[in-house]
mmCIF file of C-alpha atoms and ligand atoms in Angstrom:
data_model
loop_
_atom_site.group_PDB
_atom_site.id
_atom_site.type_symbol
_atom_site.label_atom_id
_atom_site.label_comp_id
_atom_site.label_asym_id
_atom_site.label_seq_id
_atom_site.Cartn_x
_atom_site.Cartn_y
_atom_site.Cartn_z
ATOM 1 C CA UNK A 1 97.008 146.102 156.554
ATOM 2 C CA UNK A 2 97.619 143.571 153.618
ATOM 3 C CA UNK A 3 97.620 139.716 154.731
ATOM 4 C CA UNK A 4 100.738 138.400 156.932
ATOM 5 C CA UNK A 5 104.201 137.471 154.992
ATOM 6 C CA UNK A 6 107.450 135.556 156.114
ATOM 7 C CA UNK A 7 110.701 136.707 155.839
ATOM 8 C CA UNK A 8 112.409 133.832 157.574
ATOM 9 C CA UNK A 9 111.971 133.757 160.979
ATOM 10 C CA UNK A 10 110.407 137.770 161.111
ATOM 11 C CA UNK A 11 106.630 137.991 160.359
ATOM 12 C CA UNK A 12 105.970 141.697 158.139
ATOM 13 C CA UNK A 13 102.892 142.759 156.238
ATOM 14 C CA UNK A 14 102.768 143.739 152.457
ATOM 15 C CA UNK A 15 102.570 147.679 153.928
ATOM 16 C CA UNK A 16 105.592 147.129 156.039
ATOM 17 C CA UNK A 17 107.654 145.046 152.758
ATOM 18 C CA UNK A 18 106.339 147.448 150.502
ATOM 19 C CA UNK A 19 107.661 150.352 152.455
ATOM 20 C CA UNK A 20 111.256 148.799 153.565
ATOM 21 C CA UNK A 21 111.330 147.787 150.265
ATOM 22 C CA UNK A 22 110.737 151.577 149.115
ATOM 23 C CA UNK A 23 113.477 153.079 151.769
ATOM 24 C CA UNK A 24 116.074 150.367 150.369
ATOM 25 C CA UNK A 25 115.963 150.485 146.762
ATOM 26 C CA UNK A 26 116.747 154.679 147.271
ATOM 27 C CA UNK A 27 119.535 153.854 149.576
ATOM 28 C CA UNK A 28 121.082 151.267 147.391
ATOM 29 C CA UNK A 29 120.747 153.162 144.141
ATOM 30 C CA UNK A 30 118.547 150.102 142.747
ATOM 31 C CA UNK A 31 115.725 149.734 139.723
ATOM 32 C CA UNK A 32 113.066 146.880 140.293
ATOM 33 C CA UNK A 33 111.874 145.634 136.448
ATOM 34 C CA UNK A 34 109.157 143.178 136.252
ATOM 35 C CA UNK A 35 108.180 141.032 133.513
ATOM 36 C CA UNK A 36 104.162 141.203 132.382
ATOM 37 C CA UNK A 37 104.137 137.338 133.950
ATOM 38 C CA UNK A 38 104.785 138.476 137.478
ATOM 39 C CA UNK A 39 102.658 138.474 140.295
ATOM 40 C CA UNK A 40 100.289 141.547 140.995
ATOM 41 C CA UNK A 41 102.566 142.225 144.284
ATOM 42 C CA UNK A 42 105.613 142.763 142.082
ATOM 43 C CA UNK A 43 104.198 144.604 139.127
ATOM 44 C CA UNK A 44 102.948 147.102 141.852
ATOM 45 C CA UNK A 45 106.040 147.846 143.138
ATOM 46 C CA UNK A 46 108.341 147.816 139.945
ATOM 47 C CA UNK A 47 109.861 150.614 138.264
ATOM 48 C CA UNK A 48 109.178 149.462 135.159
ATOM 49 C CA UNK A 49 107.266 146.443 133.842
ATOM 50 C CA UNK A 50 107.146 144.653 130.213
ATOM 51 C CA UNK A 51 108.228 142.052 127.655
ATOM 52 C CA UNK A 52 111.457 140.602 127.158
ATOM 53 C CA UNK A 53 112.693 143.439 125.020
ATOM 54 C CA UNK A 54 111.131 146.172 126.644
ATOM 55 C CA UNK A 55 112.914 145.517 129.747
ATOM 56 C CA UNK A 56 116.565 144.457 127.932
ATOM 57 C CA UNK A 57 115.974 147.970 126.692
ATOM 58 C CA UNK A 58 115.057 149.575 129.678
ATOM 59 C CA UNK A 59 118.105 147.915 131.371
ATOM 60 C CA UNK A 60 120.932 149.967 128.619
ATOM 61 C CA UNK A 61 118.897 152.694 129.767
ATOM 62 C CA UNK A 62 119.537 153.391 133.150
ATOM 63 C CA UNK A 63 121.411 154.694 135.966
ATOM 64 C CA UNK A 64 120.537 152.814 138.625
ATOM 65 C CA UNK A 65 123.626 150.862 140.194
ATOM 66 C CA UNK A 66 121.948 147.621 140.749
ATOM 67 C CA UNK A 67 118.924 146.361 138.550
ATOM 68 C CA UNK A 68 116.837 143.497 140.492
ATOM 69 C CA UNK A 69 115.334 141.743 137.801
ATOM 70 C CA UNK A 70 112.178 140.282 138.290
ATOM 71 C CA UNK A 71 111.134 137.579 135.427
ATOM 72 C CA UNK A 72 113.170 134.114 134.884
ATOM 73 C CA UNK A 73 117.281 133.469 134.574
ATOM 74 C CA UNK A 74 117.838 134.196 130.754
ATOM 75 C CA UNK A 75 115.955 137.987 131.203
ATOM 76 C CA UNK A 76 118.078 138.734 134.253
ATOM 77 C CA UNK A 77 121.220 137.484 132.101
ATOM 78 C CA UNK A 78 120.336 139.659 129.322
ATOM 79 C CA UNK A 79 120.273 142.755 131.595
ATOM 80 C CA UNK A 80 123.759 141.297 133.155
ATOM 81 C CA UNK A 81 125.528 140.931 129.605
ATOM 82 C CA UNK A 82 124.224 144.469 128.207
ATOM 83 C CA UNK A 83 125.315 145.980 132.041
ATOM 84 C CA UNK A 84 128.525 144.131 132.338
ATOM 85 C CA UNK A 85 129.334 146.485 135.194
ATOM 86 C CA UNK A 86 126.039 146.905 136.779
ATOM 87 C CA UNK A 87 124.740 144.121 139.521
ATOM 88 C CA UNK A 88 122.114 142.227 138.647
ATOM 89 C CA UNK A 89 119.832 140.330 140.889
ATOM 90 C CA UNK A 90 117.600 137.376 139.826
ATOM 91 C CA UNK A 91 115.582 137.227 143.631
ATOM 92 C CA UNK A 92 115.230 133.909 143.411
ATOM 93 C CA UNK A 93 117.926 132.509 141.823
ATOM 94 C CA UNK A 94 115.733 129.253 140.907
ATOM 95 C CA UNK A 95 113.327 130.755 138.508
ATOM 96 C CA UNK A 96 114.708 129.164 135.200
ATOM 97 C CA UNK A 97 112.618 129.261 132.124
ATOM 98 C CA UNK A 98 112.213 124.960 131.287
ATOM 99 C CA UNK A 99 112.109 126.491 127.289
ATOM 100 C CA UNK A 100 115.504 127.858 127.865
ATOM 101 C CA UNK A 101 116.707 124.640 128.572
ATOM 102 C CA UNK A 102 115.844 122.681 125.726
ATOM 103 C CA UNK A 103 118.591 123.915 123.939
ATOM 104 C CA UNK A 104 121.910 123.141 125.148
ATOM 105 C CA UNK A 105 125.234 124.441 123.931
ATOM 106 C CA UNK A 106 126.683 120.301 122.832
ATOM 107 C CA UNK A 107 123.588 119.933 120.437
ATOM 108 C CA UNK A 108 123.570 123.034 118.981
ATOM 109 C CA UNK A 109 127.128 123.155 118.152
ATOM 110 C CA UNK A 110 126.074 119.519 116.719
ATOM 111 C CA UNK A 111 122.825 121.015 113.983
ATOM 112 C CA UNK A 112 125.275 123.709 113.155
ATOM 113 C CA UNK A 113 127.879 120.968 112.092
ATOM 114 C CA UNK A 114 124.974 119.688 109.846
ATOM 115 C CA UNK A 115 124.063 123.128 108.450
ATOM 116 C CA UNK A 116 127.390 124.505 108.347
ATOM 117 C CA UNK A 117 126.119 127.289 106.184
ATOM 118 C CA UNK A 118 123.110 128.227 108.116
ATOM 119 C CA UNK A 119 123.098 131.508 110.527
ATOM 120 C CA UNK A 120 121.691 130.733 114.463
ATOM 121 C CA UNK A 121 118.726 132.470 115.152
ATOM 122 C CA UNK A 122 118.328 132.321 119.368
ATOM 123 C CA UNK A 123 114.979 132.945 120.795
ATOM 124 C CA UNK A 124 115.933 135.289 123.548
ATOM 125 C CA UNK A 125 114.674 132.656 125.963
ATOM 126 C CA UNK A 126 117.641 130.892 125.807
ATOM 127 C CA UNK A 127 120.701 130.788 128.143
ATOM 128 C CA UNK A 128 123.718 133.206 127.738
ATOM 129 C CA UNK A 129 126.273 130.485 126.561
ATOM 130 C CA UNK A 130 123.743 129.380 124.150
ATOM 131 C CA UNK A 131 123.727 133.290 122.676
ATOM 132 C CA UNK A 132 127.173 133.123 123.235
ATOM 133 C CA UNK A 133 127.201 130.610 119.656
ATOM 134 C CA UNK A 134 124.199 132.031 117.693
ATOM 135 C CA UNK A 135 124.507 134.530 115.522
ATOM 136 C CA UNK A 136 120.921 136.926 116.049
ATOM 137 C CA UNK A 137 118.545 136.757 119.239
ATOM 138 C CA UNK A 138 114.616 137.827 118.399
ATOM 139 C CA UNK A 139 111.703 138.108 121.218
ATOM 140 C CA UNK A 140 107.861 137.384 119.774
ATOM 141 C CA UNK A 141 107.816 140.809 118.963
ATOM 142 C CA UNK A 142 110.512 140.872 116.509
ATOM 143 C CA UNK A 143 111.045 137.512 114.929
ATOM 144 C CA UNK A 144 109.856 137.967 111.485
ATOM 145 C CA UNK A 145 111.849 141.126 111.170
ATOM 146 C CA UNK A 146 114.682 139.284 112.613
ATOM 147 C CA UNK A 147 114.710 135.959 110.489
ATOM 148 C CA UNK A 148 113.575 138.256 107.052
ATOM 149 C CA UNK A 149 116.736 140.544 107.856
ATOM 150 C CA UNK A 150 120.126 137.533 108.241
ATOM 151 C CA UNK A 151 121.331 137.154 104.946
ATOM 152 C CA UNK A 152 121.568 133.317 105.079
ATOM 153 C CA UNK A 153 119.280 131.181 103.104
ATOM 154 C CA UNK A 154 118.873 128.322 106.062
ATOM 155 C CA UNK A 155 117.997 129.907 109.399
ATOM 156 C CA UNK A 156 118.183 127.332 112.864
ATOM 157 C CA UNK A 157 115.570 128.505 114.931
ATOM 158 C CA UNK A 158 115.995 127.980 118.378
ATOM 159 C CA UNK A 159 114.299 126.923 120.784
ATOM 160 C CA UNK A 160 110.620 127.144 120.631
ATOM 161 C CA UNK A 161 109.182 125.401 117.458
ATOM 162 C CA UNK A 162 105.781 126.870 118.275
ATOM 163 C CA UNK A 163 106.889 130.566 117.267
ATOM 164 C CA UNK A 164 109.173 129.248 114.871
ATOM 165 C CA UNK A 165 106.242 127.314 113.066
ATOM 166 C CA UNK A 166 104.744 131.191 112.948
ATOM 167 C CA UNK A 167 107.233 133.082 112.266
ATOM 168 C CA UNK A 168 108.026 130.868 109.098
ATOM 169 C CA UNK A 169 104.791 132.293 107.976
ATOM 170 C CA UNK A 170 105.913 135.618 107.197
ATOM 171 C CA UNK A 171 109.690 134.321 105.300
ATOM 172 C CA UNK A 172 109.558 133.486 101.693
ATOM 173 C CA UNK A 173 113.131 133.277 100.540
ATOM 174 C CA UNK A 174 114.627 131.332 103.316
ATOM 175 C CA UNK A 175 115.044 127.327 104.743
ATOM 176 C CA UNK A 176 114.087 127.245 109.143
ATOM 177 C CA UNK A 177 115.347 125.098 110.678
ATOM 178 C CA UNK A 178 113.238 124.704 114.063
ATOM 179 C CA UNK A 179 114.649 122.977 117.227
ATOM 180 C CA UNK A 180 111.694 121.145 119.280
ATOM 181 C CA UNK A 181 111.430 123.188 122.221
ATOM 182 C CA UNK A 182 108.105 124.090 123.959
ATOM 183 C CA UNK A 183 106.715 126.524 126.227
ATOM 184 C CA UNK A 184 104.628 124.123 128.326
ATOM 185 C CA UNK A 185 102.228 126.703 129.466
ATOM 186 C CA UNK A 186 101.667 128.098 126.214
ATOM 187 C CA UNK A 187 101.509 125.023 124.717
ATOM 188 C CA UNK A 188 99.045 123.978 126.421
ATOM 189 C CA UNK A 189 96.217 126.551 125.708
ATOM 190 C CA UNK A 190 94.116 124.223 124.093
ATOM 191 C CA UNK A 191 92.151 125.602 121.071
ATOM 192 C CA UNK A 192 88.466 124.162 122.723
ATOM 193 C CA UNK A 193 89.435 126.266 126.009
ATOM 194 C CA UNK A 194 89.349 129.617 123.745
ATOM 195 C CA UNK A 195 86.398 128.057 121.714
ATOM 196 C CA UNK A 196 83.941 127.735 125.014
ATOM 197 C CA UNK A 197 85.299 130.942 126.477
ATOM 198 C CA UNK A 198 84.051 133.089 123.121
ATOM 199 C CA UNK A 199 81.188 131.203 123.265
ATOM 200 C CA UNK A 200 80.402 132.628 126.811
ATOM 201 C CA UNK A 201 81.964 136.133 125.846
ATOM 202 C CA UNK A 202 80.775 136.132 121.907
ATOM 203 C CA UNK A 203 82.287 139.326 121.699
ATOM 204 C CA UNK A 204 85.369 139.285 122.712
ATOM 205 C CA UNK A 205 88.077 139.277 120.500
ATOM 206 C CA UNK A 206 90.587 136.448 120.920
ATOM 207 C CA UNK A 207 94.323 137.342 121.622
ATOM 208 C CA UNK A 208 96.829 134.679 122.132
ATOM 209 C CA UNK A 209 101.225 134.657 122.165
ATOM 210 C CA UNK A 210 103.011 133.284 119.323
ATOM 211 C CA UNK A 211 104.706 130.658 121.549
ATOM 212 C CA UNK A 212 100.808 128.972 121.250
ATOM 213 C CA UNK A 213 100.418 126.456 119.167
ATOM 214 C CA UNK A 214 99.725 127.081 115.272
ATOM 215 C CA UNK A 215 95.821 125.619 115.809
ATOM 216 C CA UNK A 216 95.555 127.886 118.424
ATOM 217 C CA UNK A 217 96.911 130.956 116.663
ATOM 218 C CA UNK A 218 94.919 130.259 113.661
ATOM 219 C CA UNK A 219 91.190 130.294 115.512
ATOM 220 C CA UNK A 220 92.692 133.943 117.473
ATOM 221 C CA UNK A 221 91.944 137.306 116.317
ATOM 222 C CA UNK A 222 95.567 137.819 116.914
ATOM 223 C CA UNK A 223 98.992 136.636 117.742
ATOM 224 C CA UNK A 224 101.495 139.101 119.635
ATOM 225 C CA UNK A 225 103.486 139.525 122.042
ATOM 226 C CA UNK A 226 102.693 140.798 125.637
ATOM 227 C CA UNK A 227 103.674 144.781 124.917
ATOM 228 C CA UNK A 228 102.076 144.123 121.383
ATOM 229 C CA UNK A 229 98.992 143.027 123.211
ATOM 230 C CA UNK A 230 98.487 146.284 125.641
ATOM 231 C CA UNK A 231 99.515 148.485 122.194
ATOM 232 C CA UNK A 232 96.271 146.350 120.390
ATOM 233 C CA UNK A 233 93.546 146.331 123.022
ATOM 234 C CA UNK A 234 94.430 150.164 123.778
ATOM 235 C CA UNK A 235 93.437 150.894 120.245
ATOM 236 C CA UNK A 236 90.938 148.397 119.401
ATOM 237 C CA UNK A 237 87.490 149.349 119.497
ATOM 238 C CA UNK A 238 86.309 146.064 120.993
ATOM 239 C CA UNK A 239 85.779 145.892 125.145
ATOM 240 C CA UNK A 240 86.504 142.512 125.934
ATOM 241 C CA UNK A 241 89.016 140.212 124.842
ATOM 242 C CA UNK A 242 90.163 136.586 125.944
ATOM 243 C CA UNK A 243 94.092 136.610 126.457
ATOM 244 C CA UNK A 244 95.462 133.262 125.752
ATOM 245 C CA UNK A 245 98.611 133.654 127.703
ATOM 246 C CA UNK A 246 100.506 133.366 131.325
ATOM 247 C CA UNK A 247 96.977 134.617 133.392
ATOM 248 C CA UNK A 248 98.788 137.973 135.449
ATOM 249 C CA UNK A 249 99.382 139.241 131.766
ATOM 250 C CA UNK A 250 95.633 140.545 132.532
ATOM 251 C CA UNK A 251 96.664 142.069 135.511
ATOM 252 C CA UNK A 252 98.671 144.110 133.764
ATOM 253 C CA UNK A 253 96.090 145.170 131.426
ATOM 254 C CA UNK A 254 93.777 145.791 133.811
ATOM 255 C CA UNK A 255 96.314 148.165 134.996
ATOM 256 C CA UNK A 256 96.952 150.031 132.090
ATOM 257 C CA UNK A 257 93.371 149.754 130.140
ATOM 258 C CA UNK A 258 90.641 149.982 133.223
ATOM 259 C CA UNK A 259 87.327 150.665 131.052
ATOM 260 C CA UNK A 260 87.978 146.999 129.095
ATOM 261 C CA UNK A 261 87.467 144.010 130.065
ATOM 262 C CA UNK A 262 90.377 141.218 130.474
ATOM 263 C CA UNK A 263 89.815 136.863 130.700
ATOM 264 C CA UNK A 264 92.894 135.012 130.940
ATOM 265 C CA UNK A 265 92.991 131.172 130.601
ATOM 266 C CA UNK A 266 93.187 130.035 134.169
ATOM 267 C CA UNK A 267 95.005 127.131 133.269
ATOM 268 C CA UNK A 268 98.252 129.308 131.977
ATOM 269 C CA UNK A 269 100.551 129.821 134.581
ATOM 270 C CA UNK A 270 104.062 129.600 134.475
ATOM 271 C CA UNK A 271 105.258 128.505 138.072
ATOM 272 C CA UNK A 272 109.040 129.824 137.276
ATOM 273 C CA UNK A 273 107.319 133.430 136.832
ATOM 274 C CA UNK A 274 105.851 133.130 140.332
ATOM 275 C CA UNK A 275 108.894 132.333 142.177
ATOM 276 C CA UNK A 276 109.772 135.686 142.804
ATOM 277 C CA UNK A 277 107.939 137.706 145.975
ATOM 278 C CA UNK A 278 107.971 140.712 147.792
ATOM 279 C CA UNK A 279 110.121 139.037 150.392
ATOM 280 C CA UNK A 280 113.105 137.812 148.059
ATOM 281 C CA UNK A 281 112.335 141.387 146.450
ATOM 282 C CA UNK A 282 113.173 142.409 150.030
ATOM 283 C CA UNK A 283 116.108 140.420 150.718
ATOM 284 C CA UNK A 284 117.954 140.968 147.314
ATOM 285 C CA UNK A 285 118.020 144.742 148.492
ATOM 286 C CA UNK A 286 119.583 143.638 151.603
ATOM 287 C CA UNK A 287 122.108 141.551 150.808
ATOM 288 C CA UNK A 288 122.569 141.891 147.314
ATOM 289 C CA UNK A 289 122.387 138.723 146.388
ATOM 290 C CA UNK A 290 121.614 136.298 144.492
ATOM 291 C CA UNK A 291 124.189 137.794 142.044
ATOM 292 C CA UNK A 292 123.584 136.705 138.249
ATOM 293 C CA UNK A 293 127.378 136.111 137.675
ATOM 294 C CA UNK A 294 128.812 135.327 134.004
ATOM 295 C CA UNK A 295 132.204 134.832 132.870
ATOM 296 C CA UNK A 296 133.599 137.838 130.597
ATOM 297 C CA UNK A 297 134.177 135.471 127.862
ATOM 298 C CA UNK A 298 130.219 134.259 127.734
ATOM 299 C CA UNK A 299 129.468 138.077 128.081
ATOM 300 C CA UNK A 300 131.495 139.507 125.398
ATOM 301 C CA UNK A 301 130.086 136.344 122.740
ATOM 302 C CA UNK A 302 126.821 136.454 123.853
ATOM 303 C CA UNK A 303 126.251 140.920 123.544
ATOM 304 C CA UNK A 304 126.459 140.623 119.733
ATOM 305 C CA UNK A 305 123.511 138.591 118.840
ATOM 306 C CA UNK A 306 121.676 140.475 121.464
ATOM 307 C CA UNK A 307 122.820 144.018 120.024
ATOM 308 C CA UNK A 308 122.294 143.134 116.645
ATOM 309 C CA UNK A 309 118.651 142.075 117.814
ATOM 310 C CA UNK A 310 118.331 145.283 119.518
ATOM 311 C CA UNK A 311 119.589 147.203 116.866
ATOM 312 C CA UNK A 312 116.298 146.085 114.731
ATOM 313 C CA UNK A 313 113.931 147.092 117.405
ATOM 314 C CA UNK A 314 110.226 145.975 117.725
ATOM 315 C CA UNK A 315 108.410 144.409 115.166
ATOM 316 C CA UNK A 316 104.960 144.819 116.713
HETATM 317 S S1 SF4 B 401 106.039 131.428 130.263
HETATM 318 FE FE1 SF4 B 401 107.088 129.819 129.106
HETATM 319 S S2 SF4 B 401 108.728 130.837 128.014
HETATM 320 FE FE2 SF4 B 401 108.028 132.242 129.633
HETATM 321 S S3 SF4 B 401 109.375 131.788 131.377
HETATM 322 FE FE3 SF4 B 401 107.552 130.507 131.618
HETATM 323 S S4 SF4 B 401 108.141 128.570 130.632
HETATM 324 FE FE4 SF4 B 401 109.620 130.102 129.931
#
């Protein structure tokens, strides 16, 4: 038996959460998705795990009655404003994303009023009412194609200025406009912390997320997004590689590429990722709650830019 959890006052193993977990999400008629950044426990037991897009596609694409969405607010609000009439269930309703909530609807509305004839751009980590005024949303895995395809000559890029710095690489004919937003534990894989782990793996290849700083990107091997990552070390004929992003991303290659070898930055963690567990896994089935509830309004604005997103597809 797997090591002793709480469920508030009842004491159950992972076998015995794993398995009520199992008879409940038949009975309820639910789908567990998992972002790449969750803990081992929860990629186990999810139906499907992935990147931001992969699992806002995943979520058009199923039957299930209830979707419990395990990643941070904005994913499970994606799922909730493409499944307006599904319920969708953040398990613990406090894992925000801090990058999400550097942009704020006031101050947006304000950079528009000084671009008036720029078109928004929305990193999909961003709220819903924030969506709810751009005009596009893009994951890593799409921005260039995103950006290259509005027809607008200034693009404001919210909110993380790291991919935005990158993404400008790849757009010739157009002004971005980058908010100042940060993803704290991607933003802090420094480029020496790469530099002594090649030296002690000199041949691994060096694979880092766009949200990384541009110093950081540019001493990398490559820059892409979690799915984009699995895709690349699948095919690449190297056997070891150094993943500079959130550490359980190498769980999940572990998972789905056993014969290579996988060495995260111990340092990246997002705590907001590891919020959810098997036990709020457990109680979400029970009670259905904690609901993600928007108003129809925010819905309604905020499905456009996230259709027309989806409409372009990957990039990577
Ligand atoms: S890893 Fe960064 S962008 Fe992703 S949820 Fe955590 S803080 Fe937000």
């Amino acid at each position: 038996m797997g090591t002793e959890k709480k469920l508030g006052f009842i004491k159950m193993d992972k076998a015995t959460l794993v398995e009520k977990i199992n008879v409940l999400r038949k009975e309820k008629k639910a789908i567990i998705l998992a972002h790449n950044y969750q803990i081992p426990d929860i990629q186990d037991i999810a139906d499907f795990t992935g990147d931001s897009l992969d699992l806002a596609t995943k979520a058009t694409k199923t039957d299930a009655e209830v979707i419990i969405f395990c990643g941070v607010n904005f994913m499970a609000e994606s799922a909730k404003i493409l499944n307006p009439e599904k319920t969708v269930i953040l398990p613990d309703a406090n894992a925000n994303c801090p990058m999400a909530a550097m942009v704020d609807v006031q101050s947006l509305k304000c950079k528009k009023e000084d671009y008036p004839d720029a078109e928004v751009v929305a990193y999909i980590n961003t709220t819903a009412d924030v969506k709810a005024i751009s005009d596009i949303c893009c994951t890593s895995s799409n921005g260039a194609k995103v950006v290259n395809s509005v027809k607008a000559k200034e693009v404001i890029f919210v909110p993380d200025n790291n991919l935005g710095s990158y993404i400008q690489r790849f757009i010739k004919d157009k002004k971005m406009i980058l908010w100042q937003g940060i993803c704290s534990t991607h933003h802090n894989i420094k480029k020496q912390e790469l530099l002594n782990l090649k030296e002690k793996h000199p041949k691994a290849e060096i694979i880092v997320h766009p949200e990384c700083r541009l110093e950081v990107i540019d001493i990398s091997d490559q820059a892409l997004s979690t799915n984009g990552m699995i895709s690349y070390c699948k095919k690449s004929s190297s056997k070891e590689f150094i993943i500079g992003t959130e550490k359980d991303m190498c769980y999940r290659l572990k998972k789905e590429i056993p014969g290579k070898t996988f060495i995260p930055v111990e340092s990246a963690v997002c705590i907001n990722m590891k919020k959810n567990t098997l036990e709020k896994v457990l109680n979400s089935l029970e009670t259905l709650e904690p609901k993600v509830e928007l108003s129809n309004e925010i819905m309604k604005k905020a499905k456009i830019p996230l259709q027309r997103m989806m409409d372009i597809g990957r990039g990577d």
